[in-house]
XYZ file of C-alpha atoms in Angstrom:
556
model
C 38.351 21.389 42.405
C 37.293 17.925 43.467
C 34.682 16.193 45.547
C 36.665 16.386 48.776
C 35.976 20.140 48.826
C 32.270 19.749 48.133
C 29.276 18.162 49.776
C 26.262 16.939 47.861
C 22.628 17.186 48.894
C 20.572 14.689 46.902
C 16.764 14.994 46.510
C 15.129 13.693 49.701
C 18.171 14.347 51.870
C 16.367 17.130 53.724
C 13.535 14.780 54.663
C 15.963 12.086 55.725
C 17.974 14.514 57.881
C 14.792 15.855 59.442
C 13.784 12.315 60.331
C 17.188 11.798 61.957
C 16.746 15.021 63.947
C 13.375 13.858 65.247
C 14.950 10.599 66.342
C 17.568 12.540 68.343
C 14.851 14.580 70.114
C 12.774 11.632 71.038
C 10.730 11.563 67.865
C 8.662 14.649 68.795
C 8.091 16.789 65.698
C 8.302 20.555 65.868
C 5.117 22.604 66.003
C 3.712 23.600 62.628
C 4.051 27.271 63.570
C 7.741 26.795 64.178
C 9.280 25.628 60.896
C 12.515 23.795 61.304
C 15.581 25.154 59.473
C 17.004 22.965 56.709
C 19.749 20.657 57.872
C 23.237 21.814 57.117
C 25.333 19.824 54.738
C 28.984 20.562 55.132
C 32.411 19.300 54.338
C 34.108 16.775 56.645
C 34.622 18.143 60.123
C 31.623 20.437 59.849
C 28.134 20.056 61.277
C 25.461 17.485 60.629
C 25.192 16.390 56.922
C 26.361 13.988 54.292
C 30.063 13.419 54.486
C 31.676 14.166 51.134
C 34.214 11.426 51.584
C 31.393 8.958 52.082
C 29.715 10.241 48.942
C 33.019 9.990 47.108
C 33.419 6.416 48.275
C 29.806 5.539 47.426
C 29.894 6.952 43.902
C 33.300 5.439 43.327
C 31.857 1.984 43.952
C 28.977 2.450 41.486
C 29.752 0.247 38.441
C 28.022 2.674 36.052
C 29.604 5.922 34.833
C 28.742 8.905 37.073
C 29.642 12.570 36.697
C 28.779 15.612 38.834
C 28.702 19.170 37.478
C 27.693 22.555 38.928
C 26.813 26.065 37.883
C 25.319 27.535 34.752
C 28.230 26.303 32.646
C 28.014 22.845 34.225
C 31.607 22.810 35.384
C 32.902 19.354 36.187
C 33.178 18.469 39.849
C 33.671 14.746 39.815
C 33.765 11.600 37.677
C 33.922 8.135 39.186
C 36.265 5.327 38.157
C 33.613 3.701 35.931
C 33.262 6.931 33.950
C 37.019 7.182 33.536
C 37.242 3.562 32.422
C 34.656 4.092 29.700
C 35.254 7.637 28.523
C 38.763 8.394 29.789
C 40.031 10.712 32.538
C 38.628 14.237 32.835
C 40.034 17.372 34.487
C 37.665 18.935 37.062
C 36.727 22.590 36.908
C 36.159 22.889 33.168
C 32.717 23.415 31.537
C 30.925 20.404 30.121
C 31.524 21.585 26.555
C 35.256 21.137 27.148
C 35.443 18.392 29.742
C 32.570 16.055 28.791
C 32.312 16.381 25.034
C 30.747 12.937 24.748
C 27.709 14.162 26.708
C 27.378 17.196 24.457
C 27.521 14.953 21.376
C 24.523 12.916 22.498
C 22.475 16.058 23.151
C 22.573 15.975 26.950
C 23.454 19.635 27.518
C 19.891 21.033 26.954
C 18.566 18.354 29.282
C 21.047 19.355 31.995
C 19.904 22.968 31.625
C 16.278 21.857 32.124
C 17.165 19.836 35.201
C 19.086 22.725 36.739
C 16.202 25.172 36.153
C 13.312 22.901 37.119
C 14.895 20.858 39.880
C 13.332 17.745 38.322
C 15.140 14.660 37.076
C 15.178 13.956 33.345
C 16.194 10.911 31.300
C 17.581 10.548 27.781
C 17.051 6.990 26.598
C 19.306 4.749 24.526
C 21.727 7.170 22.900
C 24.644 5.989 20.798
C 28.093 6.963 22.078
C 30.736 6.481 19.417
C 33.888 4.538 20.053
C 33.600 3.909 23.781
C 35.884 1.286 25.221
C 36.148 -0.611 28.467
C 39.363 -1.892 29.948
C 40.726 -4.830 28.017
C 38.013 -4.595 25.327
C 38.184 -3.299 21.792
C 36.650 0.035 20.958
C 33.002 -0.151 19.950
C 29.871 1.931 19.650
C 27.795 1.652 22.811
C 24.361 2.784 23.887
C 23.651 4.501 27.195
C 20.579 5.813 28.943
C 21.483 9.027 30.752
C 19.623 10.174 33.884
C 20.238 13.716 35.115
C 19.353 14.398 38.782
C 19.472 17.832 40.473
C 21.821 18.124 43.472
C 22.988 20.934 45.753
C 26.694 21.466 46.236
C 27.983 23.190 49.409
C 31.456 24.641 49.762
C 32.924 24.869 53.316
C 34.861 28.080 52.633
C 31.858 30.394 52.582
C 28.913 28.009 53.042
C 27.453 29.012 49.687
C 25.418 26.592 47.597
C 25.538 25.849 43.917
C 22.959 24.038 41.862
C 24.475 20.966 40.313
C 23.535 17.971 38.252
C 24.481 14.350 38.807
C 24.666 12.397 35.551
C 24.182 8.647 35.738
C 24.922 6.612 32.592
C 23.367 3.161 32.309
C 24.847 0.869 29.665
C 21.983 -0.443 27.491
C 24.113 -1.668 24.586
C 22.853 -5.248 24.868
C 19.229 -4.099 25.029
C 19.762 -1.774 22.064
C 21.373 -4.584 20.083
C 18.447 -6.864 20.908
C 15.980 -4.169 19.875
C 17.876 -3.635 16.609
C 17.835 -7.371 15.908
C 14.101 -7.401 16.607
C 13.559 -4.464 14.253
C 15.606 -6.180 11.563
C 13.623 -9.385 12.060
C 10.338 -7.505 11.817
C 11.615 -5.706 8.736
C 12.535 -9.021 7.098
C 9.126 -10.455 8.011
C 7.397 -7.436 6.522
C 9.450 -7.665 3.344
C 8.513 -11.339 3.073
C 4.854 -10.513 3.719
C 4.813 -7.774 1.085
C 6.569 -10.114 -1.334
C 3.848 -12.699 -0.672
C 1.151 -10.093 -1.257
C 2.719 -8.847 -4.463
C 3.217 -12.408 -5.732
C -0.544 -12.890 -5.544
C -1.091 -9.794 -7.681
C -0.476 -9.727 -11.442
C 3.243 -9.619 -12.098
C 2.551 -7.796 -15.351
C -0.769 -6.315 -16.400
C -2.213 -7.452 -19.691
C -2.241 -4.537 -22.123
C -5.359 -4.638 -24.327
C -5.361 -3.256 -27.863
C -7.991 -0.603 -27.206
C -7.177 0.416 -23.627
C -4.248 1.799 -21.678
C -4.112 0.379 -18.176
C -1.899 0.825 -15.119
C -2.149 -0.196 -11.482
C -0.321 0.380 -8.243
C -0.325 -1.323 -4.865
C 0.863 0.372 -1.657
C 1.124 -1.887 1.426
C -0.150 -0.236 4.573
C 1.435 0.230 7.986
C 4.786 -0.982 9.240
C 3.788 -4.344 10.673
C 4.352 -7.714 9.033
C 0.689 -8.469 8.312
C -0.349 -8.644 4.673
C -3.606 -7.226 3.379
C -6.241 -8.486 0.983
C -6.346 -5.749 -1.681
C -6.083 -7.015 -5.263
C -6.728 -6.139 -8.887
C -6.497 -7.739 -12.321
C -6.921 -7.041 -16.037
C -8.157 -9.868 -18.299
C -8.478 -9.784 -22.085
C -11.695 -11.543 -23.065
C -11.397 -11.765 -26.827
C -13.156 -9.877 -29.620
C -11.441 -6.722 -28.336
C -13.214 -6.787 -24.970
C -11.385 -6.368 -21.647
C -12.335 -7.142 -18.047
C -10.941 -5.064 -15.172
C -11.530 -6.130 -11.584
C -10.601 -4.848 -8.141
C -11.369 -6.328 -4.742
C -10.665 -6.017 -1.045
C -10.690 -8.765 1.569
C -11.137 -7.076 4.933
C -8.581 -7.617 7.648
C -4.910 -8.437 7.529
C -2.773 -11.506 7.768
C -2.144 -14.674 5.848
C -5.822 -15.677 5.907
C -6.889 -12.446 4.186
C -4.165 -12.942 1.579
C -5.188 -16.566 1.044
C -8.834 -15.634 0.485
C -7.729 -12.865 -1.845
C -5.641 -15.305 -3.885
C -8.565 -17.725 -4.238
C -10.967 -14.977 -5.320
C -8.543 -13.600 -7.884
C -7.978 -17.068 -9.351
C -11.723 -17.669 -9.484
C -12.336 -14.352 -11.249
C -9.910 -15.283 -14.010
C -11.652 -18.633 -14.434
C -15.128 -17.085 -14.517
C -13.937 -14.359 -16.896
C -12.898 -17.008 -19.410
C -16.542 -18.016 -19.569
C -17.184 -14.517 -20.962
C -20.119 -13.938 -18.644
C -21.794 -10.574 -17.956
C -20.341 -8.765 -14.912
C -23.282 -9.495 -12.615
C -23.042 -13.235 -13.320
C -19.346 -13.204 -12.444
C -20.152 -11.406 -9.185
C -22.953 -13.898 -8.496
C -20.537 -16.823 -8.870
C -17.962 -15.092 -6.658
C -20.634 -14.529 -4.020
C -21.300 -18.252 -3.770
C -17.601 -19.120 -3.731
C -16.812 -16.579 -1.003
C -19.577 -18.032 1.166
C -17.932 -21.453 0.878
C -14.247 -20.618 1.342
C -14.560 -17.872 3.980
C -18.074 -17.464 5.400
C -16.853 -15.108 8.146
C -14.575 -13.022 5.927
C -15.964 -9.799 4.466
C -14.857 -9.154 0.898
C -15.890 -6.604 -1.722
C -15.383 -6.645 -5.479
C -16.116 -4.560 -8.580
C -16.011 -6.217 -12.020
C -16.113 -4.216 -15.250
C -16.029 -5.107 -18.969
C -14.999 -2.668 -21.684
C -16.447 -3.240 -25.175
C -14.784 -1.090 -27.873
C -17.469 -1.963 -30.416
C -20.214 -0.526 -28.232
C -18.038 2.128 -26.541
C -19.335 1.138 -23.103
C -18.090 0.090 -19.702
C -20.382 -2.507 -18.142
C -19.971 -3.141 -14.431
C -21.314 -4.884 -11.331
C -20.344 -4.340 -7.699
C -20.526 -6.387 -4.516
C -20.253 -3.817 -1.730
C -17.303 -2.057 -3.352
C -16.697 1.684 -3.557
C -18.113 3.450 -6.639
C -16.343 3.500 -9.965
C -15.150 7.010 -10.925
C -15.387 7.836 -14.659
C -13.939 10.902 -16.369
C -15.345 11.591 -19.841
C -13.476 13.158 -22.746
C -14.593 16.648 -21.656
C -13.150 16.189 -18.160
C -16.517 15.783 -16.433
C -16.474 13.375 -13.480
C -19.165 10.753 -12.841
C -19.438 8.750 -9.639
C -21.047 5.452 -10.664
C -22.972 4.284 -7.598
C -25.648 1.967 -9.043
C -26.145 -0.884 -9.268
C -24.337 -2.323 -6.251
C -25.128 -5.200 -3.923
C -23.878 -6.401 -0.542
C -20.343 -7.747 -0.022
C -19.385 -11.184 -1.286
C -20.443 -14.192 0.731
C -23.725 -12.810 2.037
C -25.841 -14.887 -0.373
C -29.486 -14.394 -1.222
C -28.899 -11.297 -3.356
C -29.535 -11.101 -7.096
C -26.797 -8.911 -8.555
C -27.335 -6.787 -11.665
C -25.111 -4.999 -14.175
C -25.040 -1.362 -15.223
C -23.405 0.402 -18.150
C -21.848 3.822 -18.820
C -20.483 5.347 -22.045
C -16.748 4.923 -22.401
C -15.415 6.268 -25.668
C -12.126 7.770 -26.851
C -10.721 10.235 -24.326
C -12.547 8.684 -21.360
C -10.811 7.190 -18.328
C -11.871 5.394 -15.154
C -10.363 4.588 -11.778
C -11.082 1.561 -9.607
C -9.653 1.620 -6.072
C -9.856 0.135 -2.588
C -11.028 1.926 0.553
C -7.505 2.608 1.809
C -7.232 5.362 -0.800
C -10.178 7.447 0.444
C -11.125 6.258 3.924
C -9.772 8.012 7.039
C -10.628 7.434 10.677
C -11.121 11.135 11.379
C -13.276 12.051 8.349
C -16.366 10.913 6.497
C -15.636 8.771 3.449
C -17.394 11.303 1.200
C -14.563 13.706 1.995
C -12.074 11.222 0.569
C -14.251 10.489 -2.465
C -14.564 14.194 -3.229
C -10.786 14.603 -2.938
C -10.325 11.681 -5.325
C -12.735 13.210 -7.849
C -10.916 16.545 -7.746
C -7.544 14.904 -8.250
C -8.852 12.666 -11.039
C -10.595 15.536 -12.839
C -7.285 17.201 -13.611
C -5.424 14.050 -14.610
C -5.216 13.714 -18.377
C -1.857 11.954 -18.473
C -0.946 8.310 -18.939
C -2.574 5.815 -16.524
C 0.677 5.245 -14.626
C 1.168 8.962 -14.035
C -2.459 9.188 -12.926
C -1.912 6.371 -10.403
C 1.085 8.148 -8.892
C -0.731 11.492 -8.845
C -3.755 10.059 -7.046
C -1.557 8.561 -4.341
C 0.148 11.906 -3.773
C -3.091 13.867 -3.852
C -4.706 11.586 -1.282
C -1.638 11.676 0.990
C -0.658 8.013 0.641
C 2.869 7.546 2.000
C 4.952 4.619 3.199
C 3.523 4.844 6.736
C -0.132 4.934 5.631
C -2.058 2.579 7.921
C -4.060 0.704 5.264
C -3.313 -1.123 2.034
C -4.160 0.758 -1.153
C -4.788 -0.627 -4.644
C -5.520 1.626 -7.624
C -6.367 0.562 -11.188
C -6.694 3.178 -13.956
C -8.208 2.551 -17.410
C -7.946 4.999 -20.303
C -9.446 4.858 -23.789
C -6.994 6.793 -25.978
C -7.974 9.257 -28.665
C -6.266 8.437 -31.979
C -5.789 10.379 -35.173
C -3.711 10.285 -38.334
C -1.900 7.061 -39.176
C -2.608 5.571 -35.765
C -6.344 5.961 -36.280
C -6.049 3.996 -39.536
C -4.908 0.985 -37.493
C -8.118 0.957 -35.421
C -11.214 0.570 -37.544
C -14.563 -1.154 -37.499
C -17.326 -2.039 -39.967
C -20.686 -3.760 -39.554
C -23.345 -5.279 -41.814
C -26.925 -6.039 -40.819
C -28.016 -9.453 -42.160
C -31.690 -9.994 -42.913
C -31.419 -13.728 -43.500
C -32.242 -15.694 -46.614
C -30.052 -17.518 -49.065
C -28.341 -14.305 -50.152
C -27.045 -13.507 -46.612
C -23.924 -15.672 -46.889
C -22.913 -14.215 -50.262
C -23.537 -10.672 -49.025
C -21.370 -11.372 -45.973
C -18.526 -12.692 -48.124
C -18.664 -9.713 -50.461
C -18.776 -7.278 -47.552
C -15.809 -8.922 -45.828
C -13.785 -8.979 -49.052
C -14.382 -5.301 -49.686
C -13.622 -4.167 -46.134
C -10.463 -6.230 -45.739
C -9.203 -5.039 -49.102
C -9.759 -1.412 -48.110
C -7.814 -2.090 -44.940
C -4.922 -3.260 -47.135
C -4.535 -6.666 -45.566
C -2.374 -9.186 -47.436
C -4.180 -11.672 -49.647
C -3.704 -14.647 -47.349
C -5.218 -12.830 -44.368
C -8.081 -11.524 -46.537
C -8.920 -15.068 -47.609
C -8.885 -16.298 -43.992
C -11.079 -13.399 -42.909
C -13.592 -13.967 -45.697
C -13.704 -17.712 -44.987
C -14.294 -17.070 -41.275
C -17.063 -14.580 -41.980
C -18.731 -17.065 -44.323
C -18.565 -19.945 -41.829
C -19.836 -17.894 -38.870
C -22.689 -16.412 -40.890
C -23.586 -19.840 -42.237
C -23.657 -21.239 -38.689
C -25.884 -18.380 -37.564
C -28.271 -18.875 -40.511
C -28.621 -22.549 -39.685
C -28.803 -22.451 -35.878
C -29.632 -18.848 -34.966
C -32.391 -16.374 -35.611
C -32.844 -12.724 -36.451
C -31.579 -10.141 -35.882
C -28.153 -11.032 -37.307
C -25.131 -8.859 -37.832
C -21.578 -9.277 -39.135
C -18.949 -7.074 -37.523
C -15.316 -6.660 -38.583
C -12.762 -4.870 -36.451
C -9.051 -4.317 -36.759
C -6.477 -3.050 -34.240
C -2.751 -2.597 -34.539
C -2.330 -6.208 -33.428
C -5.270 -8.288 -34.635
C -8.257 -8.773 -36.944
C -11.576 -9.680 -35.324
C -14.562 -11.246 -37.094
C -17.784 -11.424 -35.081
C -21.345 -12.517 -35.874
C -24.319 -11.905 -33.560
C -27.862 -13.294 -33.691
C -30.960 -13.553 -31.515
C -30.521 -17.161 -30.359
C -28.822 -17.829 -26.988
C -27.639 -21.354 -27.780
C -23.825 -21.255 -27.800
C -22.039 -23.314 -30.467
C -19.537 -26.006 -29.530
C -16.688 -27.399 -31.511
C -17.620 -30.896 -32.665
C -15.818 -33.752 -34.368
C -17.746 -34.328 -37.592
C -17.788 -37.758 -39.247
C -16.587 -38.182 -42.806
C -20.157 -38.654 -44.085
C -21.567 -35.597 -42.277
C -22.488 -32.653 -44.478
C -22.732 -30.185 -41.570
C -21.034 -29.538 -38.230
C -17.671 -28.483 -39.645
C -18.058 -24.675 -39.582
C -16.872 -24.040 -36.017
C -14.153 -26.674 -36.379
C -12.826 -24.872 -39.454
C -12.871 -21.512 -37.663
C -11.119 -22.954 -34.612
C -8.423 -24.413 -36.861
C -7.568 -21.318 -38.863
C -8.055 -18.597 -36.217
C -5.656 -17.644 -33.426
C -8.543 -17.562 -30.923
C -12.298 -18.033 -31.066
C -15.151 -17.921 -28.597
C -18.838 -17.328 -27.961
C -20.844 -15.450 -25.346
C -24.394 -14.541 -24.517
C -25.389 -10.916 -24.970
C -26.957 -8.879 -22.126
C -29.899 -7.906 -24.343
C -30.416 -11.512 -25.412
C -28.893 -13.606 -28.155
C -25.250 -14.516 -28.640
C -22.027 -13.451 -30.312
C -19.508 -15.805 -31.939
C -16.077 -14.370 -32.758
C -12.667 -15.281 -34.103
C -9.330 -13.431 -33.957
C -6.280 -13.411 -36.242
C -2.991 -12.005 -34.998
C -1.244 -9.580 -37.327
C 2.399 -10.341 -37.934
């Protein structure tokens, strides 16, 4: 069976033949009540129609591969020279499954069935065909777009018709290669962008003595733009820890640049040991200077193990979620102010209990915000997922991402920071202790402080050298407070598994400075002595008024 025994009627041929018939009759159309019979399409020598030899010649000159099949099994009628050159010679008369296996491999057979049933053309775009070869060229994988067009095949023996399909294969290998190169380029750009974003985030979170912390960052979307989500953990001294999370709206290098500047500024302001609302107030002014048109939010928290509290301030950021030791969830909504950079707003701090067994999660809006749902739906889902998460902070981070449906194709950046205050018992609990002494002033205060420090440090089984340094530090800090401070005064000692902390508080807000005392001076050496013998020292103002001066000694 070959094309010389068949004629093909392509879509539109009936209209074209009818037009030709009108031309032969003087262009007068038939009356509407007298429908014209369809034009006959026959083999050569027959009546009016498309000559099969002409079709054979026409398709043979097409530079793209062409194949014609007929019947329910799509038996092969014809392949042109271009098809043979690419895929090899084929024997007519066999079903497609046997004669055109390459078309079956690319999934064209169901499409051919659809075309035969519906009489409508269908296209299968850019499909890989393994190991095709052209004359004189090495074998290679090529890409073709296949178009299947319905045709009618007429046989001259009995004049019967058979529904057929003409398959046209367009070589799109070069376009596919260009698209692949573009995808690879975009992938490399995205990898570079994500690397840039991650380089602006902490490479390794600081791990405080009294907290367990973990964070995760999930870049959003598949484009190359970077986001402005960020987080950080900063140890402040005296056992206190700052945790911060922020979000610069928008995407791109500018958002990342603003994010990097804000994160750097937060670390600098944190070293001043300011209350959370003062840090936010400073950030607000900085954001207005560096990016007045860029919206940014931020939440800054400070954990104090001595007080067992989490103090916080927010500039337009989503609420902190706290889970207490009993598993009860609290959504901390107040106080909060407008986003950074708006100016003219006086930020304030709030405080919540945060003792052993408690945990908290800070996050950006990509975790809970969806275009098709109210944000309260996402916040409620987060609370439910967090309520049942009593594992380590890293496991909690991963669980929250799964529970909120955050995958690699999520369309927004997500940052999550989890804090947990562990419950300790047995030998571990012995490594985390605290003791405090209220000082009423007077000449006996210094001697009472020394005796108290000696007794506590001895009970904690510190070596003699460290006990002497601790007692000396307590004496100097109390003496400085007696001279320059005012009541109420308190001495506080705290130990962790890694350090000893000596802290003295009083009611005066004047912060001490390290000074260079002259040889003849009888005072002014206390802070200098403490700074010399301690690993770290510092001073801060207290939210309720007054100040705290502290010193740390690392345990070897």
